[in-house]
C-alpha positions as YAML, in Angstrom:
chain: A
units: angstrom
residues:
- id: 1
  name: UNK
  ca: [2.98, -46.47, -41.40]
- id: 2
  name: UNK
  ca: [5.19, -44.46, -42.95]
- id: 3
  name: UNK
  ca: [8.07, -45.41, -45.11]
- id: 4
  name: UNK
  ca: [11.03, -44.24, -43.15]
- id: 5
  name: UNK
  ca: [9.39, -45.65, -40.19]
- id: 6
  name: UNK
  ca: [10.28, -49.70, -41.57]
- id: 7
  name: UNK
  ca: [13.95, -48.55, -42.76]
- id: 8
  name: UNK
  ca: [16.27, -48.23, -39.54]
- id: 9
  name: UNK
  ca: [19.86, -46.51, -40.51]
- id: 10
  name: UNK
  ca: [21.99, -48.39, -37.94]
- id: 11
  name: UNK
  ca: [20.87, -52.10, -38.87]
- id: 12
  name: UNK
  ca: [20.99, -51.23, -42.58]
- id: 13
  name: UNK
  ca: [24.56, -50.17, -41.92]
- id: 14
  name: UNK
  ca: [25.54, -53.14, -40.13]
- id: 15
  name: UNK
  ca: [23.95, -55.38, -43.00]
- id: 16
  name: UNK
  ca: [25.63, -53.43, -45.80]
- id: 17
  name: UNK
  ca: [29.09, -54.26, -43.74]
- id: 18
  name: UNK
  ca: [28.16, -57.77, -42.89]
- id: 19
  name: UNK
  ca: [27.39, -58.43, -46.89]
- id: 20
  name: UNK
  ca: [29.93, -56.66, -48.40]
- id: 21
  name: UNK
  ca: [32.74, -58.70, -46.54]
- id: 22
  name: UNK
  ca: [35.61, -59.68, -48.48]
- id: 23
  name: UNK
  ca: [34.16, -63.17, -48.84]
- id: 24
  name: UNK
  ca: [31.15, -62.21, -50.01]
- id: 25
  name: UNK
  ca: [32.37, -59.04, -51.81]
- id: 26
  name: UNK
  ca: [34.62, -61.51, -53.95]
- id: 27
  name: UNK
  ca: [31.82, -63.50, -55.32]
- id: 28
  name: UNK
  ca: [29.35, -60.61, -55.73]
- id: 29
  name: UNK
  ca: [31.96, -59.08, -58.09]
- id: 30
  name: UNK
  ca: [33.41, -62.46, -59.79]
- id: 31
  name: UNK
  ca: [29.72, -63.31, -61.36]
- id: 32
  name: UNK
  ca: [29.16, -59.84, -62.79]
- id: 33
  name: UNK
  ca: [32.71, -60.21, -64.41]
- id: 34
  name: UNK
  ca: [32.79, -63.58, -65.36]
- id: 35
  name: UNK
  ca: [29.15, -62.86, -67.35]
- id: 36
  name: UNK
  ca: [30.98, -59.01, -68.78]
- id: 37
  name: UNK
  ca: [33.74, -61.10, -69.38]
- id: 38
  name: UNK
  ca: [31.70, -64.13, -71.68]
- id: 39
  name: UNK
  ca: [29.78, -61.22, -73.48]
- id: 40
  name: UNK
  ca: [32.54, -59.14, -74.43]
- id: 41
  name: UNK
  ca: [34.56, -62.28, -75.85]
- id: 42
  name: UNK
  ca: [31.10, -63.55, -77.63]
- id: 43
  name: UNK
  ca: [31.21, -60.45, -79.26]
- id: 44
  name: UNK
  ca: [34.35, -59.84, -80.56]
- id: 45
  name: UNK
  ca: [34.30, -63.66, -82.08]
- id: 46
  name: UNK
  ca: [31.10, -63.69, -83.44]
- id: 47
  name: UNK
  ca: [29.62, -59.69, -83.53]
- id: 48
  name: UNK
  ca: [26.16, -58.68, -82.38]
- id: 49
  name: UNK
  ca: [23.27, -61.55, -82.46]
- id: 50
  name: UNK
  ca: [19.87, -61.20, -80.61]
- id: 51
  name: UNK
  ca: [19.39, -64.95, -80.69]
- id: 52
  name: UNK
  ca: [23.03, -65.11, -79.04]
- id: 53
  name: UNK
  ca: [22.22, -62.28, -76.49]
- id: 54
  name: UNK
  ca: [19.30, -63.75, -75.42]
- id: 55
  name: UNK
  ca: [20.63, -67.32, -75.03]
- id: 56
  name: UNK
  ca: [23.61, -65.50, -72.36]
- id: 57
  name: UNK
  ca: [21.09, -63.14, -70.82]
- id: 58
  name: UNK
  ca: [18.69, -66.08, -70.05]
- id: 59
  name: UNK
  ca: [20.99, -68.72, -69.67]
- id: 60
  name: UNK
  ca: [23.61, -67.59, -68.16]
- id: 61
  name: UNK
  ca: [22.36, -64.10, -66.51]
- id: 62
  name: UNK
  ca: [19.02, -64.44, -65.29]
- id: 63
  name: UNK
  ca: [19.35, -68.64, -64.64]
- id: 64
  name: UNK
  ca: [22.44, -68.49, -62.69]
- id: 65
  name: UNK
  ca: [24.01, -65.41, -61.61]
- id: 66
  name: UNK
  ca: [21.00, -63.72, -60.53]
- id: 67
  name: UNK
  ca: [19.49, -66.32, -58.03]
- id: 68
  name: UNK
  ca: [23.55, -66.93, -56.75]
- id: 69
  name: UNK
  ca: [23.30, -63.26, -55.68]
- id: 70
  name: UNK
  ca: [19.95, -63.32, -54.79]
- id: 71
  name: UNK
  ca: [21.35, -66.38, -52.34]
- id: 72
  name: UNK
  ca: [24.49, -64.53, -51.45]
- id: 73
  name: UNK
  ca: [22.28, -61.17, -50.53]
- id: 74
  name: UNK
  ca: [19.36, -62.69, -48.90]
- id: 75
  name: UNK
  ca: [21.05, -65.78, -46.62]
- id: 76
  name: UNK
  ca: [24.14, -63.18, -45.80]
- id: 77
  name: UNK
  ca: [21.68, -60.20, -44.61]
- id: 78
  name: UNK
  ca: [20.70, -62.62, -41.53]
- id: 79
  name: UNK
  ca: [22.07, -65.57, -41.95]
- id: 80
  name: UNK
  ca: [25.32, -65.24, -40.70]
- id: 81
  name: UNK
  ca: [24.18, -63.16, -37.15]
- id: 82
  name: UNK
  ca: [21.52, -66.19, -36.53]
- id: 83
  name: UNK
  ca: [24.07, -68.70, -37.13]
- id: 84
  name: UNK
  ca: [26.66, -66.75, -34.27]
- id: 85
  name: UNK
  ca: [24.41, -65.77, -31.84]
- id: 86
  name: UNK
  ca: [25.16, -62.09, -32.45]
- id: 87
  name: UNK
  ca: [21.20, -61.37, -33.16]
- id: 88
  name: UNK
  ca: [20.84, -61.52, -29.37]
- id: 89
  name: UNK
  ca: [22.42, -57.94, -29.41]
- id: 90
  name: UNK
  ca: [19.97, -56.82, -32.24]
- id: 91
  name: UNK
  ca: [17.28, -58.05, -30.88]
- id: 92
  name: UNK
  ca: [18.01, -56.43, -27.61]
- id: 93
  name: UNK
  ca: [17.41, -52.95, -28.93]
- id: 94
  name: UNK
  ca: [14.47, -51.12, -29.11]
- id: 95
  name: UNK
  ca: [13.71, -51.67, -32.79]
- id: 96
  name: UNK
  ca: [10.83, -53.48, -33.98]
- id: 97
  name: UNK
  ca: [11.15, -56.98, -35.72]
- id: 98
  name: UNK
  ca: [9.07, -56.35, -38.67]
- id: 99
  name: UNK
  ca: [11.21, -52.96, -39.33]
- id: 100
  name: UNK
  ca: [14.72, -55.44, -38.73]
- id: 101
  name: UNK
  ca: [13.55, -57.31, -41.32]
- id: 102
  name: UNK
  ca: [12.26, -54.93, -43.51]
- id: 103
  name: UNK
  ca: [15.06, -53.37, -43.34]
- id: 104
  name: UNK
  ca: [17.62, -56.34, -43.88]
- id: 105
  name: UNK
  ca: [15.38, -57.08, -47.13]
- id: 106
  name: UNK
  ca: [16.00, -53.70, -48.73]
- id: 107
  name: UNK
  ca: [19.99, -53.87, -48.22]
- id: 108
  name: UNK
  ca: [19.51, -57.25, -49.95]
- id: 109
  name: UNK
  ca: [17.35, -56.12, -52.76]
- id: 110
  name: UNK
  ca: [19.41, -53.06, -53.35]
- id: 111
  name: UNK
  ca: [23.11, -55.19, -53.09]
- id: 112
  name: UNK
  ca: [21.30, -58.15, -55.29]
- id: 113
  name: UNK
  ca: [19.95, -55.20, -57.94]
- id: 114
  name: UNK
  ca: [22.96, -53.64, -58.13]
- id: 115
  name: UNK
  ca: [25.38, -56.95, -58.63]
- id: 116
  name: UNK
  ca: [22.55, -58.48, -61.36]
- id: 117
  name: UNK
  ca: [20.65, -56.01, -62.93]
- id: 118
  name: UNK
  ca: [23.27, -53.51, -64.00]
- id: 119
  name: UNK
  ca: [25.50, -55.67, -65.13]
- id: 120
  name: UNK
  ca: [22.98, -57.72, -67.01]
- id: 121
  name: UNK
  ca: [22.18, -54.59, -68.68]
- id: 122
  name: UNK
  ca: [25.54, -53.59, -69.64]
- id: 123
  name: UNK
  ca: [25.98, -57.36, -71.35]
- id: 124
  name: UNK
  ca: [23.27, -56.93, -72.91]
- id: 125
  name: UNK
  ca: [24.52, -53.71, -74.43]
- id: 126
  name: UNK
  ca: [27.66, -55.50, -75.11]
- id: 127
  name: UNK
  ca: [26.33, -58.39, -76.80]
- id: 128
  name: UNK
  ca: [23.67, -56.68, -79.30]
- id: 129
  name: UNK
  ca: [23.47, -53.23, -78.56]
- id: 130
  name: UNK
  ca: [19.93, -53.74, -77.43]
- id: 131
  name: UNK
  ca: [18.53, -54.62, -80.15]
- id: 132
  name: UNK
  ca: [14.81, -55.34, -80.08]
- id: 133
  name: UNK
  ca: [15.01, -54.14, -76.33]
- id: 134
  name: UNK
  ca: [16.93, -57.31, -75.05]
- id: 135
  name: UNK
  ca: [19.05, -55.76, -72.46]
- id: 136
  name: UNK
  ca: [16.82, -53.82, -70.96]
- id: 137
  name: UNK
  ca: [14.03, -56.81, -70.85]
- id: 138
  name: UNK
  ca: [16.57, -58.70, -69.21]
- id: 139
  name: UNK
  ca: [17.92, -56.37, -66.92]
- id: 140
  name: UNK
  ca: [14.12, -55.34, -65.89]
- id: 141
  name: UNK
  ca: [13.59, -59.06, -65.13]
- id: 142
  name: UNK
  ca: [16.75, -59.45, -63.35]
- id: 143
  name: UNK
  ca: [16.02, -56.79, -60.93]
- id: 144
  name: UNK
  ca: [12.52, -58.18, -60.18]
- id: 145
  name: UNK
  ca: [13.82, -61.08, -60.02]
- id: 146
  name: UNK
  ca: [16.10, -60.19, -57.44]
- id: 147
  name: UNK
  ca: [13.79, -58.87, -55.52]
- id: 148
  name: UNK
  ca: [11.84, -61.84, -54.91]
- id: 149
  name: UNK
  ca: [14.78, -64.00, -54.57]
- id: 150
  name: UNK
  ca: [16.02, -61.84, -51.49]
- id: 151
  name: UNK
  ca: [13.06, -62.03, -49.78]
- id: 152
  name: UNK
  ca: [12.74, -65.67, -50.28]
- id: 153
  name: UNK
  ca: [16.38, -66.38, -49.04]
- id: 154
  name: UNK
  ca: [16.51, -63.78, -46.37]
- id: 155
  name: UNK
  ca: [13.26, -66.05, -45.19]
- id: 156
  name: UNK
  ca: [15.48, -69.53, -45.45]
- id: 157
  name: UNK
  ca: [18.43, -67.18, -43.18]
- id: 158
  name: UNK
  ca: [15.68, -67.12, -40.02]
- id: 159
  name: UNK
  ca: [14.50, -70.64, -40.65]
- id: 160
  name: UNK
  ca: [17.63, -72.90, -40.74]
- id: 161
  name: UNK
  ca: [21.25, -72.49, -40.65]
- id: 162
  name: UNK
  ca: [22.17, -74.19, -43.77]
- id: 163
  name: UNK
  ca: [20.12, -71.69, -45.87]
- id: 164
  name: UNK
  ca: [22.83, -71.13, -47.87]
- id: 165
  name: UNK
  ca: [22.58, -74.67, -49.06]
- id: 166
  name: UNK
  ca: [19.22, -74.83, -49.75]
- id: 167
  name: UNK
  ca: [19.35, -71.72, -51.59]
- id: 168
  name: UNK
  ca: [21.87, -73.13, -53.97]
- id: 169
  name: UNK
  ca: [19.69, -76.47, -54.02]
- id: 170
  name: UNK
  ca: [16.59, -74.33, -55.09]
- id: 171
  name: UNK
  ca: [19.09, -72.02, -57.55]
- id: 172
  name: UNK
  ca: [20.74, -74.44, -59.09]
- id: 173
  name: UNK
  ca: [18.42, -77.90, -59.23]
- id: 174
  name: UNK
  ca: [15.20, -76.59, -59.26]
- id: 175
  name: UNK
  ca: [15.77, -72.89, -61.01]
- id: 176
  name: UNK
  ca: [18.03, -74.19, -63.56]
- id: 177
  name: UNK
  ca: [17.12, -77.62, -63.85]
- id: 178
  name: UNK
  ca: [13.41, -78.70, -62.85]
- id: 179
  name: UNK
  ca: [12.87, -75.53, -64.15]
- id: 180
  name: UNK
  ca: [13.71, -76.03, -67.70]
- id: 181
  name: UNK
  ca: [12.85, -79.42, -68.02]
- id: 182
  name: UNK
  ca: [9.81, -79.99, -66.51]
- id: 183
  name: UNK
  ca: [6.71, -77.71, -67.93]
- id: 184
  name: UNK
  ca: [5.00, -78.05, -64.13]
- id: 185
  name: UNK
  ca: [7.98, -76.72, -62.33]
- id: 186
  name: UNK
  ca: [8.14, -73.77, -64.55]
- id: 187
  name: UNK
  ca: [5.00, -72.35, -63.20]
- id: 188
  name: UNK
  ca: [6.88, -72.33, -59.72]
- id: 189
  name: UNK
  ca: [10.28, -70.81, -60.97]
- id: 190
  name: UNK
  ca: [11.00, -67.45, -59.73]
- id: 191
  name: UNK
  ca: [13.37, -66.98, -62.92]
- id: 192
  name: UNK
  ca: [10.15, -67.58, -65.69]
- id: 193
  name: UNK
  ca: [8.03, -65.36, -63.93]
- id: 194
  name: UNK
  ca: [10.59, -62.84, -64.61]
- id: 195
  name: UNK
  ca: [10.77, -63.59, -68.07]
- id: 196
  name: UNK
  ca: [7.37, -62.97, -68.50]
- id: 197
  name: UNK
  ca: [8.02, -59.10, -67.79]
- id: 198
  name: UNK
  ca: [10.94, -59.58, -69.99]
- id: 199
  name: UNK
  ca: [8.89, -60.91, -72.88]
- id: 200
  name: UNK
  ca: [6.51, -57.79, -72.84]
- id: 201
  name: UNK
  ca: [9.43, -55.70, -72.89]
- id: 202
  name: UNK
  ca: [11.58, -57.29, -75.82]
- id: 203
  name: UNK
  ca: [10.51, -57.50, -79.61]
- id: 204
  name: UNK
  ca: [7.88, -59.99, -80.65]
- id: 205
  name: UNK
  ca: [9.37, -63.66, -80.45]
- id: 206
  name: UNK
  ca: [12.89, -62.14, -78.54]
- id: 207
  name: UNK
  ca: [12.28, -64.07, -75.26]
- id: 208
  name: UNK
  ca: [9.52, -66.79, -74.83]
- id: 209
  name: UNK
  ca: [8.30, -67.27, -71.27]
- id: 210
  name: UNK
  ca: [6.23, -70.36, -69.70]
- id: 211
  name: UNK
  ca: [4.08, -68.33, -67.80]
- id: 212
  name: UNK
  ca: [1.77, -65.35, -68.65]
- id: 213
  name: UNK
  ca: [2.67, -62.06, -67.46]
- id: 214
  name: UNK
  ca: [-0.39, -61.44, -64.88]
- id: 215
  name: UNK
  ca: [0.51, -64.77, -63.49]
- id: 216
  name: UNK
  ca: [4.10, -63.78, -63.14]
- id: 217
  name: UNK
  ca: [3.62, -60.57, -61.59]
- id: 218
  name: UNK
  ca: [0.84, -61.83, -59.19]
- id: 219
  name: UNK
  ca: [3.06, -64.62, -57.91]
- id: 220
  name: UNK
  ca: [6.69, -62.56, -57.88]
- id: 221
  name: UNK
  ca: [4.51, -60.37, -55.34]
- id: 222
  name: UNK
  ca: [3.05, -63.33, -53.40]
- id: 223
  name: UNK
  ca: [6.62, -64.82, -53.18]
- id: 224
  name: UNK
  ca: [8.05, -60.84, -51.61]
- id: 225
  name: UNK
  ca: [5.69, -60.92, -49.24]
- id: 226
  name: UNK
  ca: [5.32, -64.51, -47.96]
- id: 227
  name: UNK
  ca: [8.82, -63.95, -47.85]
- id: 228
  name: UNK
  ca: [9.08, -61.07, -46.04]
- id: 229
  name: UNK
  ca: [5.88, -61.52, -43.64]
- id: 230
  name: UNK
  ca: [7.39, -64.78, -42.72]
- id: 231
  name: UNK
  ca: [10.81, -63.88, -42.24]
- id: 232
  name: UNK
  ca: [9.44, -61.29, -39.25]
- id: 233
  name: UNK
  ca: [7.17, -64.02, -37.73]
- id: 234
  name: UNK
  ca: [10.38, -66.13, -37.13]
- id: 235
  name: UNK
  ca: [12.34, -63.75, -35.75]
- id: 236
  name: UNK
  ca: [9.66, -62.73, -33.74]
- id: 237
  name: UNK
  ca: [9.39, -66.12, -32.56]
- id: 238
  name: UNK
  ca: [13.25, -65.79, -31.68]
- id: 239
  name: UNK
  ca: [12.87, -62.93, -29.67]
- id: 240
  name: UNK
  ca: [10.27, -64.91, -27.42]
- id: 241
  name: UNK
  ca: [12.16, -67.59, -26.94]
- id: 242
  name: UNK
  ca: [15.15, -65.76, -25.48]
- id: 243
  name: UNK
  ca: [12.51, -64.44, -23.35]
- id: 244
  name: UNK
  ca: [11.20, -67.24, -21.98]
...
């Protein structure tokens, strides 16, 4: 099937509107400048250190402001119609449910990218110039990153109307916490299979990941499309049960 075929104008438009709201559109822009914000007054107090990039970049960047987005981006692209009813009307229309979905997931992917990646990249310039690659290792795992967390939330938005909940639950407790505490956890964290791509990228000893980078790539895959092919059996399953 060709591309165009799973990318349908009129529901990306709709999703575009529905996530760039002016809730939404207020956080999306407040974690971008709250991180611009931190590296621009790290640097003018303390000048350019990769150990100091790094530590914002991976703390701060890719730990917490790229899974919120990812959260924000993937629960908001369906979310929000499931939770009023107003999917009826979508579902109504002559458009397949796989190409809905696929189609909700890029919006997502290309909002989360754009409210993570770039400005992770532009911090990163900020903070060190980019020495030994930093801000572009960062910015490269970011938008992976980002990728896998929209298709893992957008799932969550079919599957239960708190998903924004339990995206912050698995952003915030398991990401930031299990995640960095316990070595087993890590190994299920979308944020260190990132790093591993980030790691290749960025000078020897920059950025130390917890998984290797074949694993991390195989599983950031397995996660976009368990994600995705799961999100379109659900709503599939919707559709039949208005039927019924």
């Amino acid at each position: 099937m060709a591309l165009h075929q799973l990318y349908h104008p009129t529901v990306a438009r709709l999703t575009y509107r529905g996530l760039l709201g002016r809730r939404r559109a207020a956080v999306l822009f407040a974690l971008p400048a709250l991180l611009l914000a931190i590296s621009i007054a790290i640097r003018a107090l303390s000048g350019a250190d990769d150990e100091t990039a790094a530590n914002v970049l991976g703390g701060f960047a890719l730990a917490t402001m790229v899974p919120l987005i990812g959260v924000i981006a993937g629960t908001g692209a369906i979310g929000p119609e499931i939770d009023d009813g107003s999917v009826v009307y979508l579902l109504s229309k002559p458009v397949k449910r796989h190409v809905i979905i696929v189609t909700k997931l890029t919006v997502a992917i290309g909002v989360a990218v754009a409210f993570s990646a770039v400005p992770t990249l532009i911090a990163g310039f900020v903070l060190n110039g980019n020495s030994q690659q930093i801000a572009v290792a960062y910015a490269v795992a970011a938008a992976v990153a980002s990728v896998a967390y929209s298709a893992i939330f957008l799932f969550l938005g079919t599957v239960t109307r708190h998903a924004v909940i339990a995206g912050l639950v698995y952003a915030l407790v398991w990401e930031s916490l299990f995640g960095s505490l316990i070595p087993g956890a890590r190994t299920l964290s979308v944020q260190q299979w990132a790093l591993a791509l980030a790691q290749r990228i960025a000078g020897d000893g920059a950025i130390n990941a917890q998984v290797s980078l074949p694993l991390g790539l195989t599983l950031l895959a397995v996660a976009t499309v368990a994600g995705t092919y799961f999100a379109a059996r659900k709503l599939r399953a919707l559709t039949l049960a208005g039927e019924e």
